[in-house]
Short mmCIF file of C-alpha atoms in Angstrom, two decimals:
data_model
loop_
_atom_site.label_atom_id
_atom_site.label_comp_id
_atom_site.label_asym_id
_atom_site.label_seq_id
_atom_site.Cartn_x
_atom_site.Cartn_y
_atom_site.Cartn_z
CA MET T 96 8.96 13.88 7.20
CA ARG T 97 6.02 16.25 6.93
CA TYR T 98 4.61 16.63 3.42
CA LYS T 99 4.97 20.07 1.87
CA PRO T 100 2.84 20.96 -1.17
CA ALA T 101 4.33 22.96 -4.01
CA ALA T 102 2.98 26.17 -2.51
CA ALA T 103 4.73 28.42 -5.00
CA GLY T 104 2.64 26.90 -7.76
CA TYR T 105 -0.52 28.22 -6.22
CA LEU T 106 0.45 31.78 -7.05
CA THR T 107 -1.15 31.01 -10.40
CA SER T 108 -3.96 28.66 -11.27
CA VAL T 109 -2.81 25.08 -10.63
CA ASP T 110 -4.12 22.22 -12.70
CA LEU T 111 -5.79 19.42 -10.72
CA ASP T 112 -3.81 16.88 -12.76
CA GLU T 113 -0.56 18.36 -11.50
CA VAL T 114 -1.64 17.97 -7.88
CA ALA T 115 -3.03 14.48 -8.48
CA ASP T 116 0.28 13.41 -10.04
CA ARG T 117 2.10 14.46 -6.88
CA LEU T 118 -0.37 12.76 -4.55
CA TYR T 119 -0.70 9.44 -6.37
CA ALA T 120 3.08 9.11 -6.49
CA LEU T 121 2.99 8.76 -2.68
CA THR T 122 2.31 5.61 -0.68
CA PRO T 123 -1.25 5.03 0.60
CA GLY T 124 -0.03 5.79 4.13
CA GLU T 125 1.22 9.24 3.06
CA PHE T 126 -1.73 10.10 0.84
CA THR T 127 -4.34 11.48 3.27
CA ALA T 128 -2.08 13.96 5.07
CA ALA T 129 -0.60 15.12 1.75
CA ARG T 130 -4.05 15.58 0.22
CA GLU T 131 -5.11 17.72 3.19
CA ALA T 132 -1.94 19.81 2.86
CA GLU T 133 -2.54 20.35 -0.86
CA ALA T 134 -6.21 21.28 -0.33
CA ARG T 135 -5.28 23.69 2.47
CA ALA T 136 -2.60 25.34 0.31
CA ALA T 137 -5.04 25.75 -2.58
CA LYS T 138 -7.67 27.25 -0.28
CA ASP T 139 -5.17 29.65 1.26
CA ALA T 140 -4.25 30.76 -2.26
CA GLY T 141 -7.91 31.52 -3.02
CA GLU T 142 -8.36 28.44 -5.24
CA VAL T 143 -11.56 27.30 -3.51
CA ARG T 144 -12.84 25.09 -6.31
CA LEU T 145 -9.44 23.45 -6.73
CA ALA T 146 -9.26 22.86 -2.96
CA ARG T 147 -12.65 21.13 -3.12
CA ASP T 148 -11.57 18.97 -6.07
CA ILE T 149 -8.34 18.00 -4.29
CA ALA T 150 -10.24 17.05 -1.13
CA ALA T 151 -12.44 14.76 -3.25
CA LEU T 152 -9.47 12.69 -4.50
CA ARG T 153 -9.74 9.18 -3.12
CA LYS T 154 -6.97 7.41 -1.26
CA PRO T 155 -5.62 4.53 -3.40
CA THR T 156 -5.83 0.92 -2.35
CA VAL T 157 -2.56 -0.97 -2.07
CA SER T 158 -3.13 -2.71 -5.42
CA ALA T 159 -4.07 0.55 -7.18
CA TRP T 160 -0.95 2.21 -5.73
CA ALA T 161 1.20 -0.66 -7.00
CA VAL T 162 -0.18 -0.25 -10.54
CA ASN T 163 0.30 3.53 -10.32
CA GLN T 164 3.98 2.93 -9.68
CA ALA T 165 4.23 1.11 -13.00
CA ALA T 166 3.72 4.42 -14.80
CA ARG T 167 6.56 5.93 -12.79
CA ARG T 168 9.07 3.16 -12.11
CA HIS T 169 8.44 0.67 -14.92
CA ALA T 170 7.30 2.96 -17.73
CA ASP T 171 9.01 0.92 -20.47
CA GLU T 172 7.41 -2.38 -19.43
CA LEU T 173 4.00 -0.72 -19.06
CA ALA T 174 4.28 0.98 -22.46
CA GLU T 175 5.14 -2.39 -24.04
CA LEU T 176 2.09 -4.03 -22.46
CA LEU T 177 -0.30 -1.25 -23.45
CA ALA T 178 1.07 -1.23 -26.99
CA LEU T 179 0.39 -4.98 -27.18
CA GLY T 180 -3.15 -4.26 -26.01
CA GLU T 181 -3.67 -1.85 -28.91
CA GLU T 182 -2.33 -4.44 -31.36
CA LEU T 183 -4.58 -7.11 -29.86
CA ARG T 184 -7.70 -4.99 -30.22
CA SER T 185 -6.78 -4.16 -33.84
CA ALA T 186 -6.11 -7.81 -34.65
CA TRP T 187 -9.46 -8.80 -33.17
CA GLN T 188 -11.29 -6.23 -35.29
CA ALA T 189 -9.45 -7.53 -38.35
CA GLN T 190 -10.20 -11.16 -37.34
CA ASP T 191 -6.51 -11.97 -37.84
CA ALA T 192 -6.20 -15.35 -36.16
CA ASP T 193 -2.44 -15.71 -36.59
CA ALA T 194 -1.73 -12.24 -35.20
CA LEU T 195 -4.10 -12.85 -32.26
CA ALA T 196 -2.36 -16.10 -31.36
CA ASP T 197 1.08 -14.49 -31.41
CA LEU T 198 -0.04 -11.34 -29.56
CA THR T 199 -1.86 -13.36 -26.90
CA ARG T 200 1.32 -15.32 -26.21
CA ARG T 201 3.39 -12.13 -25.99
CA ARG T 202 0.78 -10.49 -23.77
CA GLY T 203 1.09 -13.33 -21.28
CA GLU T 204 4.86 -12.95 -21.16
CA VAL T 205 4.88 -9.15 -20.79
CA SER T 206 1.98 -8.92 -18.32
CA GLY T 207 3.48 -11.72 -16.23
CA ARG T 208 6.85 -9.97 -16.10
CA LEU T 209 5.31 -6.63 -15.14
CA ALA T 210 3.04 -8.24 -12.53
CA ARG T 211 6.09 -9.83 -10.88
CA LEU T 212 7.75 -6.42 -10.67
CA LEU T 213 4.69 -4.86 -9.03
CA ARG T 214 3.48 -7.56 -6.64
CA SER T 215 6.61 -7.81 -4.47
CA GLY T 216 5.54 -7.44 -0.84
CA LEU T 217 1.81 -7.50 -1.67
CA SER T 218 -0.75 -9.88 -0.24
CA ALA T 219 -2.16 -12.57 -2.52
CA ALA T 220 -5.43 -10.63 -2.84
CA ALA T 221 -3.66 -7.37 -3.77
CA ALA T 222 -1.41 -9.18 -6.26
CA ALA T 223 -4.52 -10.68 -7.91
CA GLU T 224 -6.04 -7.20 -8.20
CA VAL T 225 -2.84 -5.93 -9.84
CA GLU T 226 -3.04 -8.67 -12.49
CA GLN T 227 -6.78 -8.00 -12.94
CA THR T 228 -6.08 -4.30 -13.53
CA LEU T 229 -3.32 -5.00 -16.05
CA GLU T 230 -5.64 -7.37 -17.90
CA ALA T 231 -8.32 -4.66 -18.05
CA ALA T 232 -5.75 -2.20 -19.45
CA VAL T 233 -4.87 -4.65 -22.22
CA VAL T 234 -8.41 -5.29 -23.46
CA ASP T 235 -10.01 -1.89 -22.82
CA ALA T 236 -8.70 1.44 -24.19
CA ASP T 237 -10.27 3.55 -21.43
CA ALA T 238 -8.71 1.34 -18.75
CA ALA T 239 -5.36 1.63 -20.56
CA ASP T 240 -5.58 5.43 -20.41
CA GLN T 241 -6.30 5.34 -16.67
CA VAL T 242 -3.38 3.01 -15.97
CA ARG T 243 -1.08 5.12 -18.15
CA GLN T 244 -1.94 8.23 -16.10
CA GLY T 245 -0.85 6.50 -12.87
CA ARG T 246 -3.66 7.96 -10.73
CA LEU T 247 -5.83 4.96 -9.90
CA ALA T 248 -7.68 4.93 -6.59
CA ARG T 249 -9.20 1.47 -7.07
CA PRO T 250 -8.22 -1.61 -9.09
CA LEU T 251 -9.87 -2.00 -12.50
CA SER T 252 -11.75 -4.91 -13.97
CA TYR T 253 -13.22 -5.67 -17.38
CA SER T 254 -16.41 -7.68 -17.79
CA GLY T 255 -16.69 -7.40 -21.58
CA PHE T 256 -15.46 -9.87 -24.15
CA ALA T 257 -11.68 -10.02 -24.15
CA PRO T 258 -9.85 -10.47 -27.47
CA ALA T 259 -8.69 -14.03 -27.80
CA PRO T 260 -7.31 -16.15 -30.63
CA ILE T 261 -9.96 -17.04 -33.22
CA PRO T 262 -10.59 -20.80 -33.22
CA LYS T 263 -9.23 -22.51 -36.30
CA GLN T 264 -8.18 -25.97 -37.27
CA ARG T 265 -5.10 -26.80 -35.35
CA PRO T 266 -2.18 -28.25 -37.23
CA LYS T 267 -0.63 -31.36 -35.86
CA ARG T 268 1.84 -30.50 -33.20
CA LYS T 269 5.34 -31.63 -33.78
CA ALA T 270 7.17 -33.24 -30.93
CA PRO T 271 9.73 -30.79 -29.54
CA THR T 272 13.30 -31.41 -30.47
CA LYS T 273 15.86 -32.24 -27.82
CA GLU T 274 17.24 -28.70 -28.06
CA GLU T 275 13.74 -27.18 -27.71
CA ASP T 276 12.98 -29.43 -24.76
CA GLU T 277 16.24 -28.47 -23.02
CA ALA T 278 15.61 -24.77 -23.74
CA ALA T 279 12.12 -25.03 -22.25
CA LYS T 280 13.46 -26.73 -19.15
CA ALA T 281 16.19 -24.07 -18.79
CA GLU T 282 13.60 -21.30 -19.13
CA GLU T 283 11.38 -22.94 -16.51
CA ALA T 284 14.34 -23.35 -14.16
CA ALA T 285 15.26 -19.68 -14.63
CA ARG T 286 11.66 -18.63 -13.94
CA ARG T 287 11.56 -20.68 -10.75
CA ALA T 288 14.91 -19.21 -9.69
CA ARG T 289 13.62 -15.68 -10.20
CA GLU T 290 10.46 -16.40 -8.22
CA ARG T 291 12.50 -18.00 -5.45
CA GLU T 292 14.82 -14.99 -5.35
CA GLU T 293 11.84 -12.60 -5.15
CA ALA T 294 10.25 -14.70 -2.41
CA GLU T 295 13.50 -14.84 -0.42
CA SER T 296 13.95 -11.07 -0.76
CA ALA T 297 10.40 -10.40 0.45
CA TYR T 298 10.82 -12.87 3.33
CA GLN T 299 14.13 -11.27 4.39
CA GLU T 300 12.55 -7.82 4.34
CA TRP T 301 9.58 -8.84 6.48
CA ARG T 302 11.75 -10.95 8.78
CA ASP T 303 13.93 -7.90 9.49
CA ALA T 304 10.81 -5.79 10.01
CA LEU T 305 9.48 -8.41 12.43
CA ALA T 306 12.72 -8.40 14.40
CA LEU T 307 12.56 -4.63 14.76
CA ALA T 308 8.90 -4.78 15.77
CA VAL T 309 9.64 -7.44 18.41
CA GLN T 310 12.55 -5.40 19.75
CA GLU T 311 10.41 -2.27 19.97
CA HIS T 312 7.56 -4.18 21.62
CA GLU T 313 9.85 -5.70 24.23
CA ALA T 314 11.40 -2.31 25.03
CA ARG T 315 8.02 -0.68 25.45
CA ALA T 316 6.70 -3.60 27.48
CA GLU T 317 9.68 -3.24 29.84
CA LYS T 318 8.96 0.48 30.22
CA VAL T 319 5.32 -0.28 31.00
CA ALA T 320 6.38 -2.91 33.56
CA LYS T 321 8.71 -0.41 35.26
CA LEU T 322 5.98 2.20 35.37
CA GLU T 323 3.54 -0.34 36.80
CA ARG T 324 6.05 -1.26 39.52
CA LYS T 325 6.52 2.43 40.34
CA MET T 326 2.76 2.89 40.35
CA ALA T 327 2.34 -0.03 42.75
CA LYS T 328 4.88 1.50 45.14
CA ALA T 329 3.21 4.89 44.83
CA ARG T 330 -0.20 3.37 45.60
CA LYS T 331 1.26 1.65 48.67
CA LYS T 332 2.76 4.93 49.91
CA LEU T 333 -0.54 6.70 49.26
CA ALA T 334 -2.39 4.07 51.27
CA GLU T 335 0.06 4.57 54.15
CA ALA T 336 -0.38 8.34 53.92
CA ASP T 337 -4.17 7.90 53.97
CA GLN T 338 -3.87 5.80 57.12
CA ARG T 339 -1.64 8.39 58.83
CA LEU T 340 -4.05 11.12 57.81
CA ASP T 341 -7.00 9.25 59.36
CA VAL T 342 -5.07 8.64 62.61
CA THR T 343 -3.90 12.24 62.77
CA ARG T 344 -7.38 13.61 62.20
CA ARG T 345 -8.80 11.36 64.93
CA GLU T 346 -6.12 12.28 67.44
CA GLU T 347 -6.44 15.99 66.60
CA ARG T 348 -10.20 15.76 67.20
CA HIS T 349 -9.72 14.01 70.56
CA ALA T 350 -7.11 16.58 71.63
CA ARG T 351 -9.43 19.43 70.70
CA GLN T 352 -12.25 17.87 72.69
CA ARG T 353 -10.03 17.49 75.78
CA LEU T 354 -8.94 21.08 75.42
CA GLU T 355 -12.54 22.28 75.27
CA ARG T 356 -13.44 20.26 78.42
CA ALA T 357 -10.44 21.65 80.28
CA ARG T 358 -11.54 25.28 79.71
#
């Protein structure tokens, strides 16, 4: 379906953020045509500067698009992760080792859960970029703001020092009880089951897509083969017509010469 910008909004001055929100909610495949439509609508409305700013918006990578969807489809999970990031940075400034240890554990759980929601159908490289971007949003406030806006064009990374638990003397670890051991095993089994279910769902989706692609390819290949057969017959008939034309021209020339001699 052809993208239609909110043209009515251009009757008054439109904020670039409003347009960007619409564009970055689309898939990367839809982005370029939609951006051109928005820029054209702004220009037609006399908003030349806005049209130029819209045209400068960059098409998102697949991983950036996936993170952008977190702000729209998984807002609660994203808010939880970013809130943990704020607590982590505060705990690091306060040098609160116990809080850092607990928050780091919770961050791993929340970021892992959100990453699983976002990486379905992505390549391994794109999934890694999603996790890298979420990690940057946890440890860096500016990155968190960008992720929260949902308008990333590229994945984010953070090269600074990430908050981590402050080293301290470790108490002796107690051996897990039988109940704790069974609970851990049950949790691991549930995690594996979820991952298997996600993998099976992604495989089924791409297997169905492959079947459709094969069917379409075969149909088009058959059409091409039929056209090639028709073309071969047409070329043969053309060659026969060329031969008849040569013979006819030769005979017409001979007949004309005989006629001229007979005069």
